[in-house]
Coordinates of C-alpha atoms and ligand atoms in Angstrom, one line a residue:
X1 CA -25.0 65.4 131.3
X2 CA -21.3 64.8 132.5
X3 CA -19.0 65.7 129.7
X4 CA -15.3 65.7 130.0
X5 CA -13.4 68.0 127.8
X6 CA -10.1 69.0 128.5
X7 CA -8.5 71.6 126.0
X8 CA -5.4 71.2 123.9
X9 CA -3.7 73.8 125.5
X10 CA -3.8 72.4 129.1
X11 CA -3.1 69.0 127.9
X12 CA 0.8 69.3 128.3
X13 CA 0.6 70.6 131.6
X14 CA -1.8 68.8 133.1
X15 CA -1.8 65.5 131.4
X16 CA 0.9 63.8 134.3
X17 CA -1.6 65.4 136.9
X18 CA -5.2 64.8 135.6
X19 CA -6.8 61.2 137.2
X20 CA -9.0 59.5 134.9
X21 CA -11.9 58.0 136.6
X22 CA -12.5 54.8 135.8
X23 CA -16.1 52.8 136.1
X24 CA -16.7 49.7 135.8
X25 CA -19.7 47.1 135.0
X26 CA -18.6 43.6 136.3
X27 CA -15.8 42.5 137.8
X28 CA -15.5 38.7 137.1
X29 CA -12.6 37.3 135.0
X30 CA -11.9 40.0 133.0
X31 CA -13.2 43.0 135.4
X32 CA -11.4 41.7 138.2
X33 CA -8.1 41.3 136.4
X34 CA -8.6 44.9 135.3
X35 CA -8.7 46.8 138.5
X36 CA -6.4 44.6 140.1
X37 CA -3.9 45.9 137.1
X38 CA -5.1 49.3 137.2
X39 CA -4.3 49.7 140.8
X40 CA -0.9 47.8 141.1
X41 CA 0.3 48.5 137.8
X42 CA -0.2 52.2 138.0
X43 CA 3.2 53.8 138.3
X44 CA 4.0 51.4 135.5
X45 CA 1.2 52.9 133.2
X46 CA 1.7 56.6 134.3
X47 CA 5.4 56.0 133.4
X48 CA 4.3 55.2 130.1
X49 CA 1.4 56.9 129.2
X50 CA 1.4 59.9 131.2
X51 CA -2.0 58.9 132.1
X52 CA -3.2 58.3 136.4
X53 CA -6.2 56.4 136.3
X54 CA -8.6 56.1 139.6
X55 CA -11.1 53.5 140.0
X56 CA -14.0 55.3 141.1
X57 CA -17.5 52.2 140.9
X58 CA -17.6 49.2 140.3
X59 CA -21.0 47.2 139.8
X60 CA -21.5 43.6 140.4
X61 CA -24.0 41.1 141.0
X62 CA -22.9 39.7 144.0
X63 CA -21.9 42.0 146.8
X64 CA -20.9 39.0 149.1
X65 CA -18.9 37.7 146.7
X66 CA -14.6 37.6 147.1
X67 CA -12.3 40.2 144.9
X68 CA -9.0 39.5 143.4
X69 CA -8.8 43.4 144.2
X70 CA -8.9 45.5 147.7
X71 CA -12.9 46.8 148.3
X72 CA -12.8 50.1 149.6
X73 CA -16.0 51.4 151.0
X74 CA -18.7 52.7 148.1
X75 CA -16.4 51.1 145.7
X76 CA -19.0 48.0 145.2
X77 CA -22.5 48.6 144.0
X78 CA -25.2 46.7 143.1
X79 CA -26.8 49.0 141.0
X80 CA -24.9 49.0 137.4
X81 CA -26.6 52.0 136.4
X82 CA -25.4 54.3 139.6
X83 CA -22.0 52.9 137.9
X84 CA -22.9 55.0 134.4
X85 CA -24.7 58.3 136.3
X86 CA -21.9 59.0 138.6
X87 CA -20.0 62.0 138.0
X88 CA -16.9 60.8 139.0
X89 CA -16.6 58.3 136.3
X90 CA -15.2 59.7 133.1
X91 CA -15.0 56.3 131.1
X92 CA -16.9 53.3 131.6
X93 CA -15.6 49.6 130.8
X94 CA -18.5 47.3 130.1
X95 CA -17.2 43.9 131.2
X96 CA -20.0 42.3 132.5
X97 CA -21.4 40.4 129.2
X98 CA -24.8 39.5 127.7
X99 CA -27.7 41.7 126.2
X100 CA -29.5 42.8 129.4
X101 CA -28.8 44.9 131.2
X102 CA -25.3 45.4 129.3
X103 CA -27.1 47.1 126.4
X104 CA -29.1 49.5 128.2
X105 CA -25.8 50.5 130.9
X106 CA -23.8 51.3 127.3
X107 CA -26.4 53.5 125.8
X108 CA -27.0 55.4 128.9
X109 CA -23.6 56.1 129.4
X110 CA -22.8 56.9 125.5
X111 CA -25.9 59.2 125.6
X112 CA -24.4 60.8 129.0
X113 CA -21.4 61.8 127.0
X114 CA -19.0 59.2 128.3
X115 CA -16.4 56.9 126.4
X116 CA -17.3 53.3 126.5
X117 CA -15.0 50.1 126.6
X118 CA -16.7 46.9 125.8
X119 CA -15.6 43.4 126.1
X120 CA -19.3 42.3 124.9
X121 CA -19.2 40.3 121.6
X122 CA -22.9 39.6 122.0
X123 CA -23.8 42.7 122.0
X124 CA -21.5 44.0 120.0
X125 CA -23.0 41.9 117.6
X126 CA -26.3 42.8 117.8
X127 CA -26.4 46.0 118.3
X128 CA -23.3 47.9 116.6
X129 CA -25.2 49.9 114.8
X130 CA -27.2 51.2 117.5
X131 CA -24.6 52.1 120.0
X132 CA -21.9 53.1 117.4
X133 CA -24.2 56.0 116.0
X134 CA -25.1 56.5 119.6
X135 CA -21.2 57.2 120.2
X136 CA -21.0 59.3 117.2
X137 CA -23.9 61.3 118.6
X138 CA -21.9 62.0 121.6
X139 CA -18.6 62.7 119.8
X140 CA -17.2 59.6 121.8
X141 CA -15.1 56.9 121.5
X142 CA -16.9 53.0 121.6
X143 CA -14.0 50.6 121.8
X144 CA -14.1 47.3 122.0
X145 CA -10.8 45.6 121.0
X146 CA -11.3 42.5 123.4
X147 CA -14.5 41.4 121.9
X148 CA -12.9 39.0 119.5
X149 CA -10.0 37.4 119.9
X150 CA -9.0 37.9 123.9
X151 CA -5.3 39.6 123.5
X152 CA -5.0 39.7 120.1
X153 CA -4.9 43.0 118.3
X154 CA -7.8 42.2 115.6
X155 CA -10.1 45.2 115.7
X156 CA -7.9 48.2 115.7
X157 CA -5.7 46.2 112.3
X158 CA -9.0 46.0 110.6
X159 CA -10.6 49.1 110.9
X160 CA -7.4 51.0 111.0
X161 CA -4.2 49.8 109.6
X162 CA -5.8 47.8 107.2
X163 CA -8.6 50.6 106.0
X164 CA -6.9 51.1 102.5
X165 CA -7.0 47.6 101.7
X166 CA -9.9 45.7 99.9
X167 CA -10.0 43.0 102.6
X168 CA -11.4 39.5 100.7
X169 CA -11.2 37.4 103.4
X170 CA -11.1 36.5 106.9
X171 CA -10.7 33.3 108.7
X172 CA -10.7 32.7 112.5
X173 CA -10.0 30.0 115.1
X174 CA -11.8 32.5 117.7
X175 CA -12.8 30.0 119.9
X176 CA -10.7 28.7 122.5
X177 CA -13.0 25.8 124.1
X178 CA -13.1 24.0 120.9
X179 CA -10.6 24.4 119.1
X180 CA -8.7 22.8 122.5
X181 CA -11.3 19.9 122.0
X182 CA -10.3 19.4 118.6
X183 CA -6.6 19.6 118.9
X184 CA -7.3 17.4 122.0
X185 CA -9.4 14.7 119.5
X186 CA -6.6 14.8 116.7
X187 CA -3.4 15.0 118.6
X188 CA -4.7 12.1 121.1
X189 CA -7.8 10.9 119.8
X190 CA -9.4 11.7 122.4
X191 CA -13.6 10.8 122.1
X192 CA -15.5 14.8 121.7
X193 CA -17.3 13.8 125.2
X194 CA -13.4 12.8 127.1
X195 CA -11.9 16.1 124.9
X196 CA -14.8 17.9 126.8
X197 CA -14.7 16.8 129.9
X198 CA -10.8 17.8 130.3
X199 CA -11.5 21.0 128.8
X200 CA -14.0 21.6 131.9
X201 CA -11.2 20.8 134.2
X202 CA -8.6 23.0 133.0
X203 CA -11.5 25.7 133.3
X204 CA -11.1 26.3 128.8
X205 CA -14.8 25.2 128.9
X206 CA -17.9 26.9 131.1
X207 CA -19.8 24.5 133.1
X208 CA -22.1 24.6 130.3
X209 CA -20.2 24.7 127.3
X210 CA -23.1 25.7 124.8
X211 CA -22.4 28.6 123.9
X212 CA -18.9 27.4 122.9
X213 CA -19.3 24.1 121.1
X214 CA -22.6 25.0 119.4
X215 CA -20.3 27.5 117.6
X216 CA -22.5 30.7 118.8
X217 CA -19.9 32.4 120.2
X218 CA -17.8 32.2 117.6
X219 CA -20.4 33.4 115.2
X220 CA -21.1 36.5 117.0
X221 CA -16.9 37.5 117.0
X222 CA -17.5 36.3 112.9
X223 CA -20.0 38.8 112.2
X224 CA -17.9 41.7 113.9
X225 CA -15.1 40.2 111.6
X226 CA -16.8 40.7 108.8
X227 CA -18.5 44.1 109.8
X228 CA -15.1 45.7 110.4
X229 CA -13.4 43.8 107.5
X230 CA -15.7 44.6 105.0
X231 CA -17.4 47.9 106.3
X232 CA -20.6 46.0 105.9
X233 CA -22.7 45.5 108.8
X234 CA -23.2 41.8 109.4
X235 CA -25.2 41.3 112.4
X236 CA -25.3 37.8 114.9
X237 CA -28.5 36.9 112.9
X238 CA -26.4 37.0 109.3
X239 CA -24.3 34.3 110.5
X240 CA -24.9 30.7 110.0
X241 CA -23.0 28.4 112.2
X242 CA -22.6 25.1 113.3
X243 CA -21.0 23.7 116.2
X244 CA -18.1 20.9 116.7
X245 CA -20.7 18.0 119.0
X246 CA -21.0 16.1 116.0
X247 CA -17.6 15.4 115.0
X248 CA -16.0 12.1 115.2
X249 CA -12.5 10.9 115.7
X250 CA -13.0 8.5 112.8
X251 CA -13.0 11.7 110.8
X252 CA -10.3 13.2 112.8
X253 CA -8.1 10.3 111.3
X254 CA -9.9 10.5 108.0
X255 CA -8.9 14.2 107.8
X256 CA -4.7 13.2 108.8
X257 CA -4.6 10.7 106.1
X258 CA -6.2 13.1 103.2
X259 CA -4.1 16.0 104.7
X260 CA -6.2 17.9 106.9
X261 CA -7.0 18.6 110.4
X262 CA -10.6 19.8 111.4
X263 CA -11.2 23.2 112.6
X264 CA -14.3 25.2 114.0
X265 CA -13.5 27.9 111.7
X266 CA -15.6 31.5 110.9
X267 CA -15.1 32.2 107.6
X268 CA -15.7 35.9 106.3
X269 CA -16.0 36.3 102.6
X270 CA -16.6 39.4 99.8
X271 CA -17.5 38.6 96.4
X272 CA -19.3 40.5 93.5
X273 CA -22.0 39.8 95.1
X274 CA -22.1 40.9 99.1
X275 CA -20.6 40.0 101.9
X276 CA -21.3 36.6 103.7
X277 CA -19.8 35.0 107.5
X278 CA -20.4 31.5 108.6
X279 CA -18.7 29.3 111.7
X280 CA -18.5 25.7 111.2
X281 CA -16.2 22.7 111.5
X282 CA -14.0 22.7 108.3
X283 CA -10.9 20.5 107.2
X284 CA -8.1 22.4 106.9
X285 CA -5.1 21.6 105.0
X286 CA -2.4 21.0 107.3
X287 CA 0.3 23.5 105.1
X288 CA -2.8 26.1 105.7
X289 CA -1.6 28.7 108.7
X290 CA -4.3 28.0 110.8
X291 CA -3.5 24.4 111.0
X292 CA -1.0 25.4 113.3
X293 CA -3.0 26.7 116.1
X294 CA -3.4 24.5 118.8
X295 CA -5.1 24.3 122.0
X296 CA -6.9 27.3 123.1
X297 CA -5.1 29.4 121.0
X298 CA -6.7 32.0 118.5
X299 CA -6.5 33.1 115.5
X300 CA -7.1 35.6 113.0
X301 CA -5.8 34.9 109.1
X302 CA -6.6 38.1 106.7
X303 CA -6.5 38.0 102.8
X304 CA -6.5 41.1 100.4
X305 CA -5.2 41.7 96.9
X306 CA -2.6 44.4 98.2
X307 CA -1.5 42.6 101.3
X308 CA -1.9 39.5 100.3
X309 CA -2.3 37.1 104.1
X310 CA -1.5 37.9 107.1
X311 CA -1.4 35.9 110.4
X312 CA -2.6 37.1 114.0
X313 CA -2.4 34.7 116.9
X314 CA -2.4 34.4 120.2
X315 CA -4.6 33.8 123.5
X316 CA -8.0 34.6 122.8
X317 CA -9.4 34.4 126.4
X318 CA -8.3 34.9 129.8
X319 CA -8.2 37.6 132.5
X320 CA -4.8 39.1 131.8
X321 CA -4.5 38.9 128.2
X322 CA -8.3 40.1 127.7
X323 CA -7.7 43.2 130.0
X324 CA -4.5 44.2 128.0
X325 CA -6.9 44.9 125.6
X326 CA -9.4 46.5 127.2
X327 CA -6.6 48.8 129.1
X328 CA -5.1 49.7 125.5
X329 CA -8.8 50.8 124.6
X330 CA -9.0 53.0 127.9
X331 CA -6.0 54.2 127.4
X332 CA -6.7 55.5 124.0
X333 CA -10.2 56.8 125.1
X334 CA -7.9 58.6 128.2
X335 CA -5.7 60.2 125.7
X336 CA -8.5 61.6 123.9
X337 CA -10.3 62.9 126.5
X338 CA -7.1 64.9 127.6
X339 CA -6.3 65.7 123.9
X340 CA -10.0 67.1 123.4
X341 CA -9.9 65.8 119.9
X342 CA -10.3 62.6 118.1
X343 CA -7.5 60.1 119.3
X344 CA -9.3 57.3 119.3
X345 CA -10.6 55.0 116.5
X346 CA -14.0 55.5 115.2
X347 CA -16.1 52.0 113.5
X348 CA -17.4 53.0 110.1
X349 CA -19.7 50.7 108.7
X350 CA -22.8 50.9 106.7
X351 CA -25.6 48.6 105.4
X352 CA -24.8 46.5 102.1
X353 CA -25.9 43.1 100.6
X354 CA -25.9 40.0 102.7
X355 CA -25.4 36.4 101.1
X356 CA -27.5 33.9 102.3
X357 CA -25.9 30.7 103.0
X358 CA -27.8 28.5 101.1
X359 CA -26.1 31.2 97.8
X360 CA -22.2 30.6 99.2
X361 CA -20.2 28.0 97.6
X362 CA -18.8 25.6 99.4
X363 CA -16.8 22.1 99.1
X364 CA -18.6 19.3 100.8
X365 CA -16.6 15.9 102.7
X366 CA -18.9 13.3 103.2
X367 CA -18.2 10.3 104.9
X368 CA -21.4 7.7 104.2
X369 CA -21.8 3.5 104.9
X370 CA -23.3 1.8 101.9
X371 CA -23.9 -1.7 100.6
X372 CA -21.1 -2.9 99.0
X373 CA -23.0 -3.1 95.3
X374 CA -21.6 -3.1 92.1
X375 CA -22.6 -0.1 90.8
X376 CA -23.5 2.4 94.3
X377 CA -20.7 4.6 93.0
X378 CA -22.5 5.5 89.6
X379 CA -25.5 5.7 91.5
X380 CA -24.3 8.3 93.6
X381 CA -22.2 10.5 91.3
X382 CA -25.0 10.8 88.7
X383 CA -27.5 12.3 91.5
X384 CA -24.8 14.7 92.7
X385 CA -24.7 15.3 89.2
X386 CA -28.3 16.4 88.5
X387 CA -27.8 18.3 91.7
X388 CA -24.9 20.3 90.2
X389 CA -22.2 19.2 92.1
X390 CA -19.1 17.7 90.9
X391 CA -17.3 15.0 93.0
X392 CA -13.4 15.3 93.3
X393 CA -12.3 12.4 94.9
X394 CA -13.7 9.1 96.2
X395 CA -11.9 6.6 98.7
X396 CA -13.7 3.9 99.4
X397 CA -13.0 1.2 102.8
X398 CA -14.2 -2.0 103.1
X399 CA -16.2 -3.3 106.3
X400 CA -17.4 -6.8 105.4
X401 CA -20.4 -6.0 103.0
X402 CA -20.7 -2.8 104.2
X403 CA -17.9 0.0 102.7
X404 CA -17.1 3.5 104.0
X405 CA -17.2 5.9 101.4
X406 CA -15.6 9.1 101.3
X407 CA -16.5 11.4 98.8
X408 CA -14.9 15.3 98.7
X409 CA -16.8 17.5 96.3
X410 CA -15.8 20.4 94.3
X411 CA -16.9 23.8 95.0
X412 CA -21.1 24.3 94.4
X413 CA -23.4 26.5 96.0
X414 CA -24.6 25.0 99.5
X415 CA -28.3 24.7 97.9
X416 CA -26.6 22.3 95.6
X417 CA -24.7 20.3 97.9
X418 CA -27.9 19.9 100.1
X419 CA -29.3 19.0 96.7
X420 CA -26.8 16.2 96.4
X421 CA -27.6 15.2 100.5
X422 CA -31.1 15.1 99.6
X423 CA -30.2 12.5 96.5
X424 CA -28.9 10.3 98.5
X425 CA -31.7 9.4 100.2
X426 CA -33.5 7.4 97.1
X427 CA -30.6 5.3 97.3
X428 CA -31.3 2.3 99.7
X429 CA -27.5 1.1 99.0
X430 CA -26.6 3.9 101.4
X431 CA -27.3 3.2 105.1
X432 CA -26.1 6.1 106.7
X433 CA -24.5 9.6 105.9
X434 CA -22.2 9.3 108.6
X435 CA -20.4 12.9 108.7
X436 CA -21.0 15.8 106.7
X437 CA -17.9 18.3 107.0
X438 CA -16.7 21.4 104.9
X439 CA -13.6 21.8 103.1
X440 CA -11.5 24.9 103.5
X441 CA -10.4 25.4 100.2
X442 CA -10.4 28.2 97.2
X443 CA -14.3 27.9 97.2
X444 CA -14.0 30.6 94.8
Ligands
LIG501 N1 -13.3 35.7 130.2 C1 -12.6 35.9 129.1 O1 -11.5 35.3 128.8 C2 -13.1 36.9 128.0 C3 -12.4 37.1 126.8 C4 -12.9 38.0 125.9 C5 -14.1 38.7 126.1 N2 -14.8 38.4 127.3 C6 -16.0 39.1 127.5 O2 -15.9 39.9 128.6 C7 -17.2 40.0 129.3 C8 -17.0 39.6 130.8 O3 -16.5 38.3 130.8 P1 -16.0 37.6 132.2 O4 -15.4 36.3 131.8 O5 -15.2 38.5 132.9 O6 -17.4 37.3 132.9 P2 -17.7 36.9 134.4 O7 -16.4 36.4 135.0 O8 -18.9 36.1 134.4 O9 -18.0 38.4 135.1 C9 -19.1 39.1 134.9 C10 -19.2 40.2 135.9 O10 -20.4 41.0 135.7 C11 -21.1 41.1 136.8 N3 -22.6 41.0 136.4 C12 -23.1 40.2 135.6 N4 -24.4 40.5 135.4 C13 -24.7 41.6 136.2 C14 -25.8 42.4 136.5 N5 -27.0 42.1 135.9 N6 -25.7 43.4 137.3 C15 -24.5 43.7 137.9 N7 -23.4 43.0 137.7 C16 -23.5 41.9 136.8 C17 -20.8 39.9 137.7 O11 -21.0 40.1 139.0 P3 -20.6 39.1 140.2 O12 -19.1 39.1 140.2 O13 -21.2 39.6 141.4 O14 -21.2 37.8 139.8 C18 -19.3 39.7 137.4 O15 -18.5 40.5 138.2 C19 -18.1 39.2 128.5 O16 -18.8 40.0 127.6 C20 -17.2 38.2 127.8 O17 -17.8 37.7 126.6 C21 -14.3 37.5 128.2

């Protein structure tokens, strides 16, 4: 086992003169950008840090394949896991993404003693648990403050500054790709498809863009969210989310003239009865902070009874920004190697009660075509009634004999809103339930 311990006492002296050896796993977008900074911003981070780092392996996929960074000979290997058993690397930086191998390449090197920087939101996600106690074993630092929201500094506020306070709530725009496509479909009303399209060509969406607009990705960053924010595991599988391929400009418009603008937003919650974290579109009231964020911007909006809100924004994806954060994360695993005592943050979390969807209350817009009866109205509000759900406005547009209906509900537990859905179907006045789409609200 490689272990690198460098005593207090030789710290001062040494700590301008000891090299850090750096590994990496992938060098794509954010693995590129990393040794590329690494090696020509050096002097810059030795001048402030005290700390020389050395890029010792890198492993890719693609040996063939062009660098944003010189290639010296040995540096490139195939092989991810010669990356981990190399003695020469003291820290590894997984940035190469997915479950397999990524999973396997962090344990190994945890269990060989070594400090581990991940950028891996799907992992993190579902397995925390596993490689946090695996980095406890070791008396090593897992860090992994780019895994949700790119450059901004989310991870280390919750599980550190903010460790005194009885977090509530977290909201988060943390997906760039969509929540572009939505600004795009409000600001310009732009169809989901054209918004999507554009978002491919200014390379804010992947070629296939599932991951993103299916809301998946966003879920996994809400259910580290809510881990760290509530000190409650919530794993990828806890999360129920919804994606953004449904939503219609129609609404986008409905939404401006109510006072809202539509969101994919994640949605972390505690209440007397666990902890909860869902992703899906939401309308959002346009006074609400995270109205503001446009394009591919993120953000991150915390609630507690001490601190009452706070506000993070900023890019959540891209090479540079991304690798700011990952370099902060090896800069603080550097330090404590040198130190040779805890610097670094450690993740505390433990198991507690999860609660289901179908038990979170939520407030319902629904945007349905009906027959334009004397009476549909009634009709409707008495089976949302039996249902348990109380409606809280109705605006109703004529289209010939046909009428748009908008009904907003109060707050109700999601069973119950489905409930009312369910109603509506023994109703043959009503043709279609043309959107369903959360409010944001005090669903309290
Ligand atoms: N991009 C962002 O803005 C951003 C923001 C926040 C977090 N992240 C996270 O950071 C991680 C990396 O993202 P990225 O955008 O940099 O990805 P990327 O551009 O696709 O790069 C992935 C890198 O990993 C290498 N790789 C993939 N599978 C491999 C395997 N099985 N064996 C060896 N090498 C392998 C690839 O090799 P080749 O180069 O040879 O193909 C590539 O260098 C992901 O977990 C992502 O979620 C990314």
């Amino acid at each position: 086992m490689h272990r690198i311990r460098v005593a207090n006492r030789h710290y001062r002296r040494s700590s301008m003169e000891r090299t850090i050896g750096i590994g990496l796993l992938g060098a794509g977008t954010v693995g590129g950008t990393l040794v590329r900074r690494l090696i020509g911003e050096s002097d810059a981070i030795a001048k402030k840090t005290g700390l020389l780092f050395d890029v010792r392996r890198i492993g890719v996929r693609d040996l063939g394949r062009s660098r944003a960074f010189e290639i010296t000979e040995g540096l490139l290997t195939d092989d991810p896991f010669a990356v981990v058993s190399d003695p020469t690397v003291d820290i590894v930086v997984e940035v190469m993404g997915g479950l397999d191998p990524a999973g396997d390449l962090v344990l190994a090197a945890l269990d060989a003693g070594k400090p581990v920087i991940s950028a891996n939101k799907e992992l993190i996600s579902a397995r925390g648990p596993e490689l946090i106690a695996a980095a406890e074993r070791a008396g090593v630092p897992f860090l992994f403050e780019a895994a949700v929201g790119g450059g901004i500094p989310i991870i280390r506020p919750l599980s550190e500054t903010l460790a005194g306070e009885t977090v509530t709530r977290v909201l988060g725009i943390v997906n760039g790709t969509t929540n572009y496509i939505l600004t795009k479909m409000a600001d310009e009303g732009s169809t989901y498809a054209a918004a999507l399209e554009e978002a491919k060509e200014l390379g804010y969406a992947e070629p296939d863009p599932t991951a993103d607009v299916s809301g998946a990705d966003a879920a996994a960053k809400a259910a580290i969210l809510a881990s760290l924010a509530f000190g409650t595991w919530v794993g990828f599988e806890d999360v129920h989310y919804e994606g953004i391929e449904a939503i219609a400009v129609e609404d986008m418009v409905f939404a401006a003239d109510f006072g809202y603008t539509i969101k994919l937003i994640a949605v972390c919650d505690r209440t007397g009865s666990g902890v909860s974290a869902r992703v899906h579109p939401a309308m959002v009231p346009v006074e609400h902070p995270l109205a503001s964020i446009r394009g591919p911007m993120n953000a991150v909006f915390i609630e507690g009874p001490a601190i009452g809100s706070l506000l993070f924004a900023g890019p959540g994806a891209g090479g540079d920004p991304t690798a700011t954060a990952v370099l902060g994360d090896v800069i603080d695993a550097a330090r404590e190697m040198l130190a040779g005592a805890q610097v670094a943050p450690r993740i505390m979390m433990s198991p507690g009660e999860i609660v289901p969807f179908e038990d979170v209350r939520t407030e319902w817009y629904m945007h349905l075509m009906v027959d334009d009866q004397p009476g549909v109205l009634a009709t409707i509000a008495s089976g949302f009634g039996q249902a348990g759900v109380s409606i809280r406005s109705v605006w109703q547009e004529g289209v010939d004999s046909q009428a748009a209906l908008i009904v907003v509900t109060h707050a109700a537990l999601e069973s119950s809103q489905r409930a009312a859905l369910a109603s509506l179907e023994q109703i043959p006045e009503v043709l279609e339930v043309a959107a369903i789409i959360r409010v944001l609200g005090d669903e309290s």
